[in-house]
PDB file of C-alpha atoms in Angstrom:
ATOM      1  CA  MET A 414     -35.463 104.309  70.061  1.00 69.00           C
ATOM      2  CA  LYS A 415     -34.147 105.961  73.251  1.00 77.00           C
ATOM      3  CA  ASN A 416     -37.023 104.388  75.198  1.00 80.00           C
ATOM      4  CA  THR A 417     -36.303 100.989  73.763  1.00 83.00           C
ATOM      5  CA  LYS A 418     -32.624 101.191  74.805  1.00 82.00           C
ATOM      6  CA  ILE A 419     -33.626 102.334  78.378  1.00 85.00           C
ATOM      7  CA  ILE A 420     -36.223  99.399  78.717  1.00 84.00           C
ATOM      8  CA  LEU A 421     -33.769  96.910  77.332  1.00 83.00           C
ATOM      9  CA  ILE A 422     -30.778  98.031  79.835  1.00 85.00           C
ATOM     10  CA  THR A 423     -33.352  98.155  82.794  1.00 86.00           C
ATOM     11  CA  ALA A 424     -34.406  94.460  81.845  1.00 82.00           C
ATOM     12  CA  ILE A 425     -30.891  93.263  81.731  1.00 87.00           C
ATOM     13  CA  LEU A 426     -29.954  94.996  85.074  1.00 83.00           C
ATOM     14  CA  LEU A 427     -32.962  93.606  86.680  1.00 83.00           C
ATOM     15  CA  ILE A 428     -32.355  90.009  85.489  1.00 87.00           C
ATOM     16  CA  ALA A 429     -28.641  90.530  86.585  1.00 82.00           C
ATOM     17  CA  PHE A 430     -29.654  91.770  90.024  1.00 81.00           C
ATOM     18  CA  ALA A 431     -32.324  88.990  90.463  1.00 81.00           C
ATOM     19  CA  GLY A 432     -29.761  86.435  89.329  1.00 80.00           C
ATOM     20  CA  GLY A 433     -27.115  87.759  91.612  1.00 80.00           C
ATOM     21  CA  GLY A 434     -29.715  87.957  94.705  1.00 80.00           C
ATOM     22  CA  PHE A 435     -30.628  84.332  93.993  1.00 81.00           C
ATOM     23  CA  TYR A 436     -26.902  83.257  93.991  1.00 81.00           C
ATOM     24  CA  ALA A 437     -26.151  85.178  97.200  1.00 80.00           C
ATOM     25  CA  VAL A 438     -29.244  83.640  99.109  1.00 78.00           C
ATOM     26  CA  THR A 439     -28.195  80.080  97.889  1.00 80.00           C
ATOM     27  CA  LYS A 440     -24.785  80.526  99.172  1.00 76.00           C
ATOM     28  CA  TYR A 441     -25.900  82.027 102.476  1.00 74.00           C
ATOM     29  CA  GLN A 442     -28.183  78.981 102.984  1.00 74.00           C
ATOM     30  CA  GLN A 443     -25.519  76.599 102.307  1.00 72.00           C
ATOM     31  CA  SER A 444     -23.036  78.416 104.857  1.00 69.00           C
ATOM     32  CA  GLN A 445     -25.858  77.999 107.408  1.00 65.00           C
ATOM     33  CA  ARG A 446     -26.332  74.461 107.022  1.00 57.00           C
ATOM     34  CA  GLY A 447     -22.630  73.520 107.960  1.00 51.00           C
ATOM     35  CA  SER A 448     -22.862  70.173 106.259  1.00 46.00           C
ATOM     36  CA  PRO A 449     -24.524  68.935 102.969  1.00 45.00           C
ATOM     37  CA  ARG A 450     -25.772  65.833 105.214  1.00 46.00           C
ATOM     38  CA  GLY A 451     -27.760  68.140 107.278  1.00 46.00           C
ATOM     39  CA  GLU A 452     -28.906  66.800 110.718  1.00 45.00           C
ATOM     40  CA  ALA A 453     -27.870  63.306 109.957  1.00 44.00           C
ATOM     41  CA  GLY A 454     -24.410  64.720 109.547  1.00 46.00           C
ATOM     42  CA  GLN A 455     -24.386  66.482 112.898  1.00 44.00           C
ATOM     43  CA  ILE A 456     -25.538  63.487 114.712  1.00 41.00           C
ATOM     44  CA  PHE A 457     -22.823  61.500 112.976  1.00 43.00           C
ATOM     45  CA  ARG A 458     -20.264  63.880 114.010  1.00 44.00           C
ATOM     46  CA  GLN A 459     -21.564  64.036 117.571  1.00 42.00           C
ATOM     47  CA  PHE A 460     -21.323  60.313 118.201  1.00 42.00           C
ATOM     48  CA  ASN A 461     -18.840  58.824 115.843  1.00 43.00           C
ATOM     49  CA  GLY A 462     -16.746  61.768 114.376  1.00 42.00           C
ATOM     50  CA  GLN A 463     -14.263  64.047 116.048  1.00 41.00           C
ATOM     51  CA  GLY A 464     -13.180  63.260 119.620  1.00 42.00           C
ATOM     52  CA  GLY A 465     -11.156  60.822 121.439  1.00 43.00           C
ATOM     53  CA  GLN A 466      -7.501  60.951 122.219  1.00 43.00           C
ATOM     54  CA  ASN A 467      -5.103  61.716 119.246  1.00 39.00           C
ATOM     55  CA  ASN A 468      -8.062  62.492 117.053  1.00 37.00           C
ATOM     56  CA  GLN A 469      -9.108  58.911 117.174  1.00 40.00           C
ATOM     57  CA  ALA A 470     -12.755  58.376 116.414  1.00 42.00           C
ATOM     58  CA  ARG A 471     -14.876  57.437 119.435  1.00 45.00           C
ATOM     59  CA  ARG A 472     -17.183  54.549 119.516  1.00 44.00           C
ATOM     60  CA  ILE A 473     -20.394  55.347 121.677  1.00 46.00           C
ATOM     61  CA  GLY A 474     -22.730  52.585 121.448  1.00 45.00           C
ATOM     62  CA  PHE A 475     -22.558  51.942 117.762  1.00 53.00           C
ATOM     63  CA  ARG A 476     -19.915  49.273 117.500  1.00 64.00           C
ATOM     64  CA  PRO A 477     -19.738  46.144 119.784  1.00 73.00           C
ATOM     65  CA  VAL A 478     -16.672  44.958 121.652  1.00 82.00           C
ATOM     66  CA  THR A 479     -16.656  41.335 120.491  1.00 84.00           C
ATOM     67  CA  GLY A 480     -14.421  38.526 121.671  1.00 87.00           C
ATOM     68  CA  GLU A 481     -13.824  35.975 124.379  1.00 89.00           C
ATOM     69  CA  ILE A 482     -14.073  36.683 127.966  1.00 92.00           C
ATOM     70  CA  ILE A 483     -10.665  36.110 129.613  1.00 94.00           C
ATOM     71  CA  ASN A 484     -11.284  37.510 133.026  1.00 94.00           C
ATOM     72  CA  ARG A 485     -14.353  38.367 135.236  1.00 93.00           C
ATOM     73  CA  ASP A 486     -15.123  39.905 138.452  1.00 93.00           C
ATOM     74  CA  ASP A 487     -18.484  41.278 140.174  1.00 91.00           C
ATOM     75  CA  LYS A 488     -18.431  44.486 138.191  1.00 91.00           C
ATOM     76  CA  SER A 489     -16.435  43.999 134.978  1.00 92.00           C
ATOM     77  CA  ILE A 490     -15.253  41.428 132.379  1.00 93.00           C
ATOM     78  CA  THR A 491     -12.014  41.693 130.315  1.00 93.00           C
ATOM     79  CA  VAL A 492     -12.763  40.616 126.682  1.00 91.00           C
ATOM     80  CA  LYS A 493     -10.002  39.488 124.243  1.00 91.00           C
ATOM     81  CA  LEU A 494     -10.775  41.248 121.156  1.00 87.00           C
ATOM     82  CA  GLN A 495     -11.484  39.101 118.020  1.00 82.00           C
ATOM     83  CA  ASP A 496      -9.534  41.561 115.615  1.00 78.00           C
ATOM     84  CA  GLY A 497      -6.323  40.849 117.505  1.00 78.00           C
ATOM     85  CA  GLY A 498      -6.368  44.339 118.896  1.00 79.00           C
ATOM     86  CA  GLY A 499      -5.578  43.121 122.573  1.00 89.00           C
ATOM     87  CA  SER A 500      -8.266  43.206 125.216  1.00 91.00           C
ATOM     88  CA  LYS A 501     -10.946  45.586 126.540  1.00 90.00           C
ATOM     89  CA  ILE A 502     -12.068  45.955 130.247  1.00 91.00           C
ATOM     90  CA  VAL A 503     -16.029  46.257 130.172  1.00 90.00           C
ATOM     91  CA  LEU A 504     -17.731  47.578 133.159  1.00 91.00           C
ATOM     92  CA  PHE A 505     -21.278  46.646 133.981  1.00 90.00           C
ATOM     93  CA  SER A 506     -23.759  47.083 136.733  1.00 89.00           C
ATOM     94  CA  ASP A 507     -26.929  45.444 138.289  1.00 89.00           C
ATOM     95  CA  SER A 508     -29.039  47.242 135.582  1.00 88.00           C
ATOM     96  CA  THR A 509     -27.036  46.005 132.697  1.00 87.00           C
ATOM     97  CA  SER A 510     -29.070  43.687 130.434  1.00 84.00           C
ATOM     98  CA  ILE A 511     -27.279  40.311 129.797  1.00 83.00           C
ATOM     99  CA  ASN A 512     -28.848  38.437 126.765  1.00 77.00           C
ATOM    100  CA  LYS A 513     -28.549  34.919 125.495  1.00 73.00           C
ATOM    101  CA  ALA A 514     -31.220  32.658 124.066  1.00 64.00           C
ATOM    102  CA  SER A 515     -33.204  33.536 127.327  1.00 69.00           C
ATOM    103  CA  GLU A 516     -32.449  36.200 129.801  1.00 77.00           C
ATOM    104  CA  GLY A 517     -29.052  35.918 131.283  1.00 80.00           C
ATOM    105  CA  SER A 518     -27.419  37.069 134.675  1.00 83.00           C
ATOM    106  CA  LYS A 519     -23.873  37.742 135.741  1.00 85.00           C
ATOM    107  CA  ASP A 520     -23.302  34.031 136.527  1.00 87.00           C
ATOM    108  CA  ASP A 521     -23.534  33.465 132.796  1.00 85.00           C
ATOM    109  CA  LEU A 522     -20.312  35.704 132.230  1.00 87.00           C
ATOM    110  CA  LYS A 523     -17.875  32.867 132.238  1.00 88.00           C
ATOM    111  CA  GLU A 524     -14.330  32.884 131.014  1.00 89.00           C
ATOM    112  CA  GLY A 525     -14.193  31.412 127.557  1.00 87.00           C
ATOM    113  CA  SER A 526     -17.653  32.686 126.581  1.00 85.00           C
ATOM    114  CA  GLN A 527     -18.009  34.713 123.439  1.00 85.00           C
ATOM    115  CA  VAL A 528     -19.696  38.030 123.936  1.00 85.00           C
ATOM    116  CA  ALA A 529     -20.767  41.237 121.926  1.00 84.00           C
ATOM    117  CA  VAL A 530     -20.807  44.255 124.296  1.00 84.00           C
ATOM    118  CA  PHE A 531     -22.508  47.521 123.466  1.00 81.00           C
ATOM    119  CA  GLY A 532     -21.520  50.550 125.360  1.00 85.00           C
ATOM    120  CA  ALA A 533     -19.465  53.902 125.657  1.00 86.00           C
ATOM    121  CA  ASP A 534     -15.714  54.202 125.850  1.00 86.00           C
ATOM    122  CA  ASN A 535     -14.359  55.664 128.895  1.00 87.00           C
ATOM    123  CA  SER A 536     -11.189  57.903 128.924  1.00 88.00           C
ATOM    124  CA  ASP A 537      -9.181  55.093 130.482  1.00 90.00           C
ATOM    125  CA  GLY A 538      -9.777  52.748 127.549  1.00 86.00           C
ATOM    126  CA  SER A 539     -12.446  50.702 129.210  1.00 87.00           C
ATOM    127  CA  VAL A 540     -16.146  50.460 128.163  1.00 87.00           C
ATOM    128  CA  THR A 541     -19.230  51.054 130.263  1.00 88.00           C
ATOM    129  CA  THR A 542     -22.066  49.018 128.906  1.00 85.00           C
ATOM    130  CA  GLN A 543     -25.884  48.758 129.147  1.00 81.00           C
ATOM    131  CA  SER A 544     -25.945  45.422 127.261  1.00 82.00           C
ATOM    132  CA  ILE A 545     -23.907  42.213 126.786  1.00 85.00           C
ATOM    133  CA  GLN A 546     -24.965  39.668 124.341  1.00 82.00           C
ATOM    134  CA  LEU A 547     -23.706  36.107 125.108  1.00 82.00           C
ATOM    135  CA  ASN A 548     -22.730  33.884 122.161  1.00 76.00           C
ATOM    136  CA  PRO A 549     -23.638  36.476 119.491  1.00 71.00           C
ATOM    137  CA  GLN A 550     -25.377  34.939 116.546  1.00 64.00           C
ATOM    138  CA  ASN A 551     -24.968  37.742 113.964  1.00 53.00           C
ATOM    139  CA  ARG A 552     -22.125  36.483 111.719  1.00 49.00           C
ATOM    140  CA  GLY A 553     -20.926  37.705 108.642  1.00 49.00           C
ATOM    141  CA  MET A 554     -18.221  36.585 106.196  1.00 42.00           C
ATOM    142  CA  PHE A 555     -15.559  34.191 107.689  1.00 43.00           C
ATOM    143  CA  ASN A 556     -17.722  33.692 110.777  1.00 47.00           C
ATOM    144  CA  GLN A 557     -16.938  37.206 112.177  1.00 49.00           C
ATOM    145  CA  PRO A 558     -19.573  39.236 113.838  1.00 48.00           C
ATOM    146  CA  ILE A 559     -21.155  41.931 111.880  1.00 44.00           C
ATOM    147  CA  ILE A 560     -19.966  45.366 113.210  1.00 44.00           C
ATOM    148  CA  LEU A 561     -22.109  48.288 112.493  1.00 34.00           C
TER     149      LEU A 561
END
């Protein structure tokens, strides 16, 4: 009888310690991940999450600046934003690709043209771009561009 009690108590303690160990390892692994979204969450936070001035989310190559060109010089255009948010200065270089139905050039950037600009926000509020789409065709509801 005494042996049965010892075996029973030993079995219960073994199960309790195994369960506690499993729980501890699971919690430890969760704390090491940092995010339930894993690497995708880290990439999102790096490019789209924290940052910017006054805790504003930064747009780095994911959301285009869309609207009408209202001014142009040799290295920049000013785009009147379609969402009514004012305007944005867009900086470009000789290596910036400018696209339309066929390959474009700086001369195609005319005041009144519709554009979608893909680039990185600068600290002064301007955008440095690697790509400008003339007359963007990706339209969503109410003839607005699709913004990713």
